Amino acid sequence: MTGQWQELGTSGGIEAYVHRPAGEVRGAVVVCSELYGVNPYLRGVCAELADLGYVAVAPDFYWRSARRTELGYSAEEREAGLVLMRALDRDELVADAAEALAAALALADGRGVAFVGTSMGGHIAVRAATELRFELAAVFYPGWLLNSGFPLVGPVPPLETAERIAANGVYLLGFCGELDHILPQPEWQEAERRLTDAKVGHELVTYPGARHGFASDRPEDHDAAATADAWRRVHEALAERL
């Protein structure tokens, strides 16, 4: 089957790109984008998840500013993405994540739901885990876990309230490159400590020599070995927890 856009609620608000499996449904995955929106790369991720039997729901988190954003990787398009990202609001993101979760649950055929996100989307997935109940958050190089500075983060970064992730029963699987300039190793190690202290079930993986965006389709950032290993771990976690 191919994916298609659909409204998640009845108010004419947020939409999502939804890709359903051709056969048996093994659960559902909310796929949260990096700042480039629901672009061809993200739709490809949705297709791969659907091939494995998961309904993929990719919300358009930018819908209040621009509909169905899909950006490439030029300097101009990156700047356009940054403008859209800076307009995001934490509480509105949580509301949108709740809409996406409700839609995913309705499509999961009685199975569980995971959130998967890269960069900005990884942050959204972790934030969702502090507010909502689902089975798994699998996050690639998530930003701003321990520091604020953007309206999408709000005054309290998500790992300041890591105990809420534990209370919601969300298992957190995270990936970071050793050379990530946005998520440096001291911050990643502090995230490990915060999750452990809050008794959050988790595994954080670091890939030597990998950079921010290592799982993307941007040649200058892509690390094939790290990407393959990370997605192998995600697939195993989905099979185990959904």
PDB file of C-alpha atoms in Angstrom:
ATOM      1  CA  MET A   1       0.000   0.000   0.000  1.00  0.00           C
ATOM      2  CA  THR A   2       1.011   3.628  -0.370  1.00  0.00           C
ATOM      3  CA  GLY A   3       0.784   6.344   2.226  1.00  0.00           C
ATOM      4  CA  GLN A   4      -1.712   9.176   2.219  1.00  0.00           C
ATOM      5  CA  TRP A   5      -2.506  12.300   4.187  1.00  0.00           C
ATOM      6  CA  GLN A   6      -5.442  12.314   6.585  1.00  0.00           C
ATOM      7  CA  GLU A   7      -6.839  14.514   9.331  1.00  0.00           C
ATOM      8  CA  LEU A   8      -6.224  13.203  12.818  1.00  0.00           C
ATOM      9  CA  GLY A   9      -9.160  14.920  14.479  1.00  0.00           C
ATOM     10  CA  THR A  10     -12.496  16.347  13.473  1.00  0.00           C
ATOM     11  CA  SER A  11     -11.607  20.019  13.896  1.00  0.00           C
ATOM     12  CA  GLY A  12      -9.692  20.522  10.651  1.00  0.00           C
ATOM     13  CA  GLY A  13      -6.435  20.799  12.605  1.00  0.00           C
ATOM     14  CA  ILE A  14      -3.415  18.548  12.471  1.00  0.00           C
ATOM     15  CA  GLU A  15      -2.916  16.114   9.613  1.00  0.00           C
ATOM     16  CA  ALA A  16      -0.574  13.146   9.333  1.00  0.00           C
ATOM     17  CA  TYR A  17       0.931  11.113   6.545  1.00  0.00           C
ATOM     18  CA  VAL A  18      -0.287   7.575   7.246  1.00  0.00           C
ATOM     19  CA  HIS A  19       1.203   4.448   5.678  1.00  0.00           C
ATOM     20  CA  ARG A  20      -0.611   1.175   6.425  1.00  0.00           C
ATOM     21  CA  PRO A  21       0.789  -2.335   6.024  1.00  0.00           C
ATOM     22  CA  ALA A  22      -0.501  -4.518   3.222  1.00  0.00           C
ATOM     23  CA  GLY A  23      -0.984  -7.449   5.606  1.00  0.00           C
ATOM     24  CA  GLU A  24      -1.196  -8.123   9.322  1.00  0.00           C
ATOM     25  CA  VAL A  25      -0.870  -5.109  11.622  1.00  0.00           C
ATOM     26  CA  ARG A  26       1.762  -5.557  14.329  1.00  0.00           C
ATOM     27  CA  GLY A  27       1.195  -2.195  16.027  1.00  0.00           C
ATOM     28  CA  ALA A  28       1.602   1.461  15.157  1.00  0.00           C
ATOM     29  CA  VAL A  29       4.468   3.947  15.136  1.00  0.00           C
ATOM     30  CA  VAL A  30       4.194   7.731  15.405  1.00  0.00           C
ATOM     31  CA  VAL A  31       7.078   8.988  13.246  1.00  0.00           C
ATOM     32  CA  CYS A  32       8.295  12.439  14.315  1.00  0.00           C
ATOM     33  CA  SER A  33      10.300  14.425  11.777  1.00  0.00           C
ATOM     34  CA  GLU A  34      13.436  16.486  12.091  1.00  0.00           C
ATOM     35  CA  LEU A  35      13.136  20.136  11.116  1.00  0.00           C
ATOM     36  CA  TYR A  36      12.696  19.315   7.386  1.00  0.00           C
ATOM     37  CA  GLY A  37       9.117  18.124   7.877  1.00  0.00           C
ATOM     38  CA  VAL A  38       7.410  15.129   6.294  1.00  0.00           C
ATOM     39  CA  ASN A  39       9.818  14.993   3.374  1.00  0.00           C
ATOM     40  CA  PRO A  40      10.734  12.064   1.083  1.00  0.00           C
ATOM     41  CA  TYR A  41      13.214  10.675   3.617  1.00  0.00           C
ATOM     42  CA  LEU A  42      10.574  10.546   6.352  1.00  0.00           C
ATOM     43  CA  ARG A  43       7.978   9.033   4.038  1.00  0.00           C
ATOM     44  CA  GLY A  44      10.564   6.387   3.173  1.00  0.00           C
ATOM     45  CA  VAL A  45      10.922   5.581   6.876  1.00  0.00           C
ATOM     46  CA  CYS A  46       7.133   5.218   7.040  1.00  0.00           C
ATOM     47  CA  ALA A  47       7.169   2.836   4.072  1.00  0.00           C
ATOM     48  CA  GLU A  48       9.866   0.678   5.665  1.00  0.00           C
ATOM     49  CA  LEU A  49       7.913   0.458   8.925  1.00  0.00           C
ATOM     50  CA  ALA A  50       4.758  -0.473   7.013  1.00  0.00           C
ATOM     51  CA  ASP A  51       6.692  -3.226   5.223  1.00  0.00           C
ATOM     52  CA  LEU A  52       7.438  -4.653   8.679  1.00  0.00           C
ATOM     53  CA  GLY A  53       3.754  -4.620   9.608  1.00  0.00           C
ATOM     54  CA  TYR A  54       3.462  -1.342  11.534  1.00  0.00           C
ATOM     55  CA  VAL A  55       1.032   1.443  10.722  1.00  0.00           C
ATOM     56  CA  ALA A  56       3.209   4.554  10.408  1.00  0.00           C
ATOM     57  CA  VAL A  57       1.672   7.895  11.403  1.00  0.00           C
ATOM     58  CA  ALA A  58       3.848  10.940  10.596  1.00  0.00           C
ATOM     59  CA  PRO A  59       2.245  14.107  12.024  1.00  0.00           C
ATOM     60  CA  ASP A  60       2.620  17.485  10.351  1.00  0.00           C
ATOM     61  CA  PHE A  61       3.760  19.370  13.451  1.00  0.00           C
ATOM     62  CA  TYR A  62       4.164  22.590  11.458  1.00  0.00           C
ATOM     63  CA  TRP A  63       0.487  22.723  10.460  1.00  0.00           C
ATOM     64  CA  ARG A  64      -0.255  25.943  12.314  1.00  0.00           C
ATOM     65  CA  SER A  65       2.328  27.817  10.217  1.00  0.00           C
ATOM     66  CA  ALA A  66       2.490  25.830   6.955  1.00  0.00           C
ATOM     67  CA  ARG A  67       0.719  22.735   5.691  1.00  0.00           C
ATOM     68  CA  ARG A  68       2.451  19.504   4.644  1.00  0.00           C
ATOM     69  CA  THR A  69       5.962  20.915   4.796  1.00  0.00           C
ATOM     70  CA  GLU A  70       8.623  18.866   3.013  1.00  0.00           C
ATOM     71  CA  LEU A  71      12.017  20.514   2.803  1.00  0.00           C
ATOM     72  CA  GLY A  72      15.265  19.522   1.164  1.00  0.00           C
ATOM     73  CA  TYR A  73      18.721  20.128   2.560  1.00  0.00           C
ATOM     74  CA  SER A  74      19.913  23.337   0.925  1.00  0.00           C
ATOM     75  CA  ALA A  75      20.999  26.194   3.169  1.00  0.00           C
ATOM     76  CA  GLU A  76      17.835  28.108   2.252  1.00  0.00           C
ATOM     77  CA  GLU A  77      15.548  25.197   3.060  1.00  0.00           C
ATOM     78  CA  ARG A  78      17.331  24.533   6.343  1.00  0.00           C
ATOM     79  CA  GLU A  79      16.776  28.163   7.317  1.00  0.00           C
ATOM     80  CA  ALA A  80      13.095  27.840   6.401  1.00  0.00           C
ATOM     81  CA  GLY A  81      12.906  24.786   8.647  1.00  0.00           C
ATOM     82  CA  LEU A  82      14.545  26.652  11.513  1.00  0.00           C
ATOM     83  CA  VAL A  83      11.978  29.441  11.191  1.00  0.00           C
ATOM     84  CA  LEU A  84       9.158  26.899  11.395  1.00  0.00           C
ATOM     85  CA  MET A  85      10.786  25.051  14.289  1.00  0.00           C
ATOM     86  CA  ARG A  86      11.214  28.248  16.296  1.00  0.00           C
ATOM     87  CA  ALA A  87       7.484  28.890  15.957  1.00  0.00           C
ATOM     88  CA  LEU A  88       6.561  25.595  17.631  1.00  0.00           C
ATOM     89  CA  ASP A  89       5.105  25.729  21.140  1.00  0.00           C
ATOM     90  CA  ARG A  90       5.645  23.013  23.747  1.00  0.00           C
ATOM     91  CA  ASP A  91       2.037  22.707  24.877  1.00  0.00           C
ATOM     92  CA  GLU A  92       0.745  22.671  21.304  1.00  0.00           C
ATOM     93  CA  LEU A  93       3.268  19.936  20.478  1.00  0.00           C
ATOM     94  CA  VAL A  94       2.022  17.829  23.380  1.00  0.00           C
ATOM     95  CA  ALA A  95      -1.560  18.304  22.180  1.00  0.00           C
ATOM     96  CA  ASP A  96      -0.538  17.289  18.651  1.00  0.00           C
ATOM     97  CA  ALA A  97       1.350  14.257  19.992  1.00  0.00           C
ATOM     98  CA  ALA A  98      -1.774  13.235  21.905  1.00  0.00           C
ATOM     99  CA  GLU A  99      -3.839  13.462  18.701  1.00  0.00           C
ATOM    100  CA  ALA A 100      -1.263  11.361  16.878  1.00  0.00           C
ATOM    101  CA  LEU A 101      -1.217   8.792  19.683  1.00  0.00           C
ATOM    102  CA  ALA A 102      -5.004   8.504  19.639  1.00  0.00           C
ATOM    103  CA  ALA A 103      -4.967   7.968  15.876  1.00  0.00           C
ATOM    104  CA  ALA A 104      -2.176   5.401  16.169  1.00  0.00           C
ATOM    105  CA  LEU A 105      -4.022   3.482  18.880  1.00  0.00           C
ATOM    106  CA  ALA A 106      -7.123   3.349  16.682  1.00  0.00           C
ATOM    107  CA  LEU A 107      -5.035   1.899  13.840  1.00  0.00           C
ATOM    108  CA  ALA A 108      -2.878  -0.485  15.885  1.00  0.00           C
ATOM    109  CA  ASP A 109      -5.337  -3.404  15.828  1.00  0.00           C
ATOM    110  CA  GLY A 110      -5.112  -3.818  19.587  1.00  0.00           C
ATOM    111  CA  ARG A 111      -1.319  -3.772  19.648  1.00  0.00           C
ATOM    112  CA  GLY A 112       1.022  -1.195  21.166  1.00  0.00           C
ATOM    113  CA  VAL A 113       2.301   2.166  19.943  1.00  0.00           C
ATOM    114  CA  ALA A 114       5.817   3.552  19.663  1.00  0.00           C
ATOM    115  CA  PHE A 115       7.140   7.018  18.924  1.00  0.00           C
ATOM    116  CA  VAL A 116      10.201   7.203  16.671  1.00  0.00           C
ATOM    117  CA  GLY A 117      11.950  10.518  16.058  1.00  0.00           C
ATOM    118  CA  THR A 118      15.123  12.025  14.642  1.00  0.00           C
ATOM    119  CA  SER A 119      16.722  15.227  15.976  1.00  0.00           C
ATOM    120  CA  MET A 120      13.784  17.635  16.588  1.00  0.00           C
ATOM    121  CA  GLY A 121      11.462  14.651  16.278  1.00  0.00           C
ATOM    122  CA  GLY A 122      13.479  12.787  18.883  1.00  0.00           C
ATOM    123  CA  HIS A 123      12.940  15.669  21.278  1.00  0.00           C
ATOM    124  CA  ILE A 124       9.203  15.580  20.542  1.00  0.00           C
ATOM    125  CA  ALA A 125       9.112  11.832  21.230  1.00  0.00           C
ATOM    126  CA  VAL A 126      10.860  12.256  24.588  1.00  0.00           C
ATOM    127  CA  ARG A 127       8.562  15.146  25.514  1.00  0.00           C
ATOM    128  CA  ALA A 128       5.556  12.999  24.571  1.00  0.00           C
ATOM    129  CA  ALA A 129       6.866  10.274  26.875  1.00  0.00           C
ATOM    130  CA  THR A 130       6.731  12.680  29.820  1.00  0.00           C
ATOM    131  CA  GLU A 131       3.038  13.366  29.185  1.00  0.00           C
ATOM    132  CA  LEU A 132       1.507  10.307  27.470  1.00  0.00           C
ATOM    133  CA  ARG A 133       1.387   6.551  27.936  1.00  0.00           C
ATOM    134  CA  PHE A 134       2.764   4.344  25.174  1.00  0.00           C
ATOM    135  CA  GLU A 135       5.212   1.477  24.877  1.00  0.00           C
ATOM    136  CA  LEU A 136       8.440   2.739  23.333  1.00  0.00           C
ATOM    137  CA  ALA A 137      10.266   5.941  22.374  1.00  0.00           C
ATOM    138  CA  ALA A 138      13.106   5.256  19.922  1.00  0.00           C
ATOM    139  CA  VAL A 139      15.029   8.477  19.375  1.00  0.00           C
ATOM    140  CA  PHE A 140      17.932   9.393  17.124  1.00  0.00           C
ATOM    141  CA  TYR A 141      20.172  12.255  18.355  1.00  0.00           C
ATOM    142  CA  PRO A 142      17.349  14.091  20.193  1.00  0.00           C
ATOM    143  CA  GLY A 143      18.086  17.722  20.996  1.00  0.00           C
ATOM    144  CA  TRP A 144      17.459  19.864  24.066  1.00  0.00           C
ATOM    145  CA  LEU A 145      16.861  17.083  26.573  1.00  0.00           C
ATOM    146  CA  LEU A 146      18.509  19.045  29.371  1.00  0.00           C
ATOM    147  CA  ASN A 147      18.493  22.654  28.183  1.00  0.00           C
ATOM    148  CA  SER A 148      15.887  25.103  26.963  1.00  0.00           C
ATOM    149  CA  GLY A 149      16.123  28.028  24.575  1.00  0.00           C
ATOM    150  CA  PHE A 150      13.297  27.314  22.139  1.00  0.00           C
ATOM    151  CA  PRO A 151       9.533  27.633  22.667  1.00  0.00           C
ATOM    152  CA  LEU A 152       9.174  23.965  21.639  1.00  0.00           C
ATOM    153  CA  VAL A 153      11.202  23.023  24.732  1.00  0.00           C
ATOM    154  CA  GLY A 154       9.497  25.400  27.143  1.00  0.00           C
ATOM    155  CA  PRO A 155      10.960  26.437  30.489  1.00  0.00           C
ATOM    156  CA  VAL A 156      11.418  22.829  31.690  1.00  0.00           C
ATOM    157  CA  PRO A 157      13.431  20.456  29.446  1.00  0.00           C
ATOM    158  CA  PRO A 158      11.975  16.938  29.269  1.00  0.00           C
ATOM    159  CA  LEU A 159      14.605  15.133  31.338  1.00  0.00           C
ATOM    160  CA  GLU A 160      14.041  17.558  34.206  1.00  0.00           C
ATOM    161  CA  THR A 161      10.884  15.474  34.720  1.00  0.00           C
ATOM    162  CA  ALA A 162      12.264  12.083  33.695  1.00  0.00           C
ATOM    163  CA  GLU A 163      10.286  10.431  36.486  1.00  0.00           C
ATOM    164  CA  ARG A 164       7.164  11.043  34.389  1.00  0.00           C
ATOM    165  CA  ILE A 165       8.590   8.812  31.653  1.00  0.00           C
ATOM    166  CA  ALA A 166       8.937   6.022  34.206  1.00  0.00           C
ATOM    167  CA  ALA A 167       5.398   6.633  35.496  1.00  0.00           C
ATOM    168  CA  ASN A 168       4.037   6.422  31.948  1.00  0.00           C
ATOM    169  CA  GLY A 169       5.786   3.100  31.391  1.00  0.00           C
ATOM    170  CA  VAL A 170       7.665   4.257  28.271  1.00  0.00           C
ATOM    171  CA  TYR A 171      10.905   2.451  27.422  1.00  0.00           C
ATOM    172  CA  LEU A 172      13.451   4.856  25.930  1.00  0.00           C
ATOM    173  CA  LEU A 173      15.913   3.662  23.288  1.00  0.00           C
ATOM    174  CA  GLY A 174      18.309   6.381  22.171  1.00  0.00           C
ATOM    175  CA  PHE A 175      21.125   6.800  19.637  1.00  0.00           C
ATOM    176  CA  CYS A 176      23.842   9.435  19.410  1.00  0.00           C
ATOM    177  CA  GLY A 177      27.025   9.886  17.409  1.00  0.00           C
ATOM    178  CA  GLU A 178      30.290  10.392  19.245  1.00  0.00           C
ATOM    179  CA  LEU A 179      30.964  13.560  17.231  1.00  0.00           C
ATOM    180  CA  ASP A 180      27.464  15.047  17.510  1.00  0.00           C
ATOM    181  CA  HIS A 181      27.853  18.828  17.794  1.00  0.00           C
ATOM    182  CA  ILE A 182      24.243  19.399  18.886  1.00  0.00           C
ATOM    183  CA  LEU A 183      24.130  16.596  21.455  1.00  0.00           C
ATOM    184  CA  PRO A 184      27.701  16.389  22.850  1.00  0.00           C
ATOM    185  CA  GLN A 185      28.851  13.398  24.841  1.00  0.00           C
ATOM    186  CA  PRO A 186      28.788  15.102  28.286  1.00  0.00           C
ATOM    187  CA  GLU A 187      25.109  15.920  27.751  1.00  0.00           C
ATOM    188  CA  TRP A 188      24.378  12.384  26.525  1.00  0.00           C
ATOM    189  CA  GLN A 189      26.104  10.957  29.602  1.00  0.00           C
ATOM    190  CA  GLU A 190      24.085  13.267  31.845  1.00  0.00           C
ATOM    191  CA  ALA A 191      20.923  12.056  30.103  1.00  0.00           C
ATOM    192  CA  GLU A 192      21.969   8.509  30.996  1.00  0.00           C
ATOM    193  CA  ARG A 193      22.352   9.522  34.629  1.00  0.00           C
ATOM    194  CA  ARG A 194      18.995  11.299  34.754  1.00  0.00           C
ATOM    195  CA  LEU A 195      17.181   8.314  33.233  1.00  0.00           C
ATOM    196  CA  THR A 196      18.884   5.888  35.600  1.00  0.00           C
ATOM    197  CA  ASP A 197      18.107   8.017  38.660  1.00  0.00           C
ATOM    198  CA  ALA A 198      14.459   8.295  37.571  1.00  0.00           C
ATOM    199  CA  LYS A 199      14.283   4.520  37.058  1.00  0.00           C
ATOM    200  CA  VAL A 200      13.305   4.844  33.397  1.00  0.00           C
ATOM    201  CA  GLY A 201      13.758   1.646  31.432  1.00  0.00           C
ATOM    202  CA  HIS A 202      16.243   2.644  28.774  1.00  0.00           C
ATOM    203  CA  GLU A 203      19.255   1.963  26.586  1.00  0.00           C
ATOM    204  CA  LEU A 204      21.409   4.768  25.186  1.00  0.00           C
ATOM    205  CA  VAL A 205      23.828   3.860  22.401  1.00  0.00           C
ATOM    206  CA  THR A 206      26.822   5.889  21.182  1.00  0.00           C
ATOM    207  CA  TYR A 207      28.408   5.294  17.770  1.00  0.00           C
ATOM    208  CA  PRO A 208      32.145   6.071  17.531  1.00  0.00           C
ATOM    209  CA  GLY A 209      32.997   8.568  14.800  1.00  0.00           C
ATOM    210  CA  ALA A 210      29.346   9.248  13.889  1.00  0.00           C
ATOM    211  CA  ARG A 211      27.944  12.768  13.587  1.00  0.00           C
ATOM    212  CA  HIS A 212      24.593  14.426  14.123  1.00  0.00           C
ATOM    213  CA  GLY A 213      22.202  13.210  11.458  1.00  0.00           C
ATOM    214  CA  PHE A 214      24.076   9.942  10.910  1.00  0.00           C
ATOM    215  CA  ALA A 215      20.853   8.102  10.012  1.00  0.00           C
ATOM    216  CA  SER A 216      19.678  10.732   7.524  1.00  0.00           C
ATOM    217  CA  ASP A 217      19.989  10.601   3.738  1.00  0.00           C
ATOM    218  CA  ARG A 218      22.410  13.537   3.674  1.00  0.00           C
ATOM    219  CA  PRO A 219      25.701  12.120   2.324  1.00  0.00           C
ATOM    220  CA  GLU A 220      27.880  14.444   4.378  1.00  0.00           C
ATOM    221  CA  ASP A 221      26.339  13.175   7.643  1.00  0.00           C
ATOM    222  CA  HIS A 222      25.327   9.596   6.846  1.00  0.00           C
ATOM    223  CA  ASP A 223      27.053   6.696   8.589  1.00  0.00           C
ATOM    224  CA  ALA A 224      25.887   3.428   7.035  1.00  0.00           C
ATOM    225  CA  ALA A 225      27.148   1.096   9.769  1.00  0.00           C
ATOM    226  CA  ALA A 226      25.683   3.165  12.608  1.00  0.00           C
ATOM    227  CA  THR A 227      22.384   3.534  10.753  1.00  0.00           C
ATOM    228  CA  ALA A 228      22.077  -0.196  10.113  1.00  0.00           C
ATOM    229  CA  ASP A 229      22.821  -1.072  13.736  1.00  0.00           C
ATOM    230  CA  ALA A 230      20.450   1.554  15.134  1.00  0.00           C
ATOM    231  CA  TRP A 231      17.542   0.469  12.959  1.00  0.00           C
ATOM    232  CA  ARG A 232      18.241  -3.184  13.796  1.00  0.00           C
ATOM    233  CA  ARG A 233      17.856  -2.271  17.456  1.00  0.00           C
ATOM    234  CA  VAL A 234      14.670  -0.300  16.752  1.00  0.00           C
ATOM    235  CA  HIS A 235      13.136  -3.220  14.862  1.00  0.00           C
ATOM    236  CA  GLU A 236      13.993  -5.599  17.698  1.00  0.00           C
ATOM    237  CA  ALA A 237      12.470  -3.220  20.261  1.00  0.00           C
ATOM    238  CA  LEU A 238       9.287  -2.820  18.209  1.00  0.00           C
ATOM    239  CA  ALA A 239       8.909  -6.587  17.898  1.00  0.00           C
ATOM    240  CA  GLU A 240       9.477  -7.046  21.636  1.00  0.00           C
ATOM    241  CA  ARG A 241       7.384  -4.185  23.014  1.00  0.00           C
ATOM    242  CA  LEU A 242       4.475  -3.780  20.596  1.00  0.00           C
TER     243      LEU A 242
END
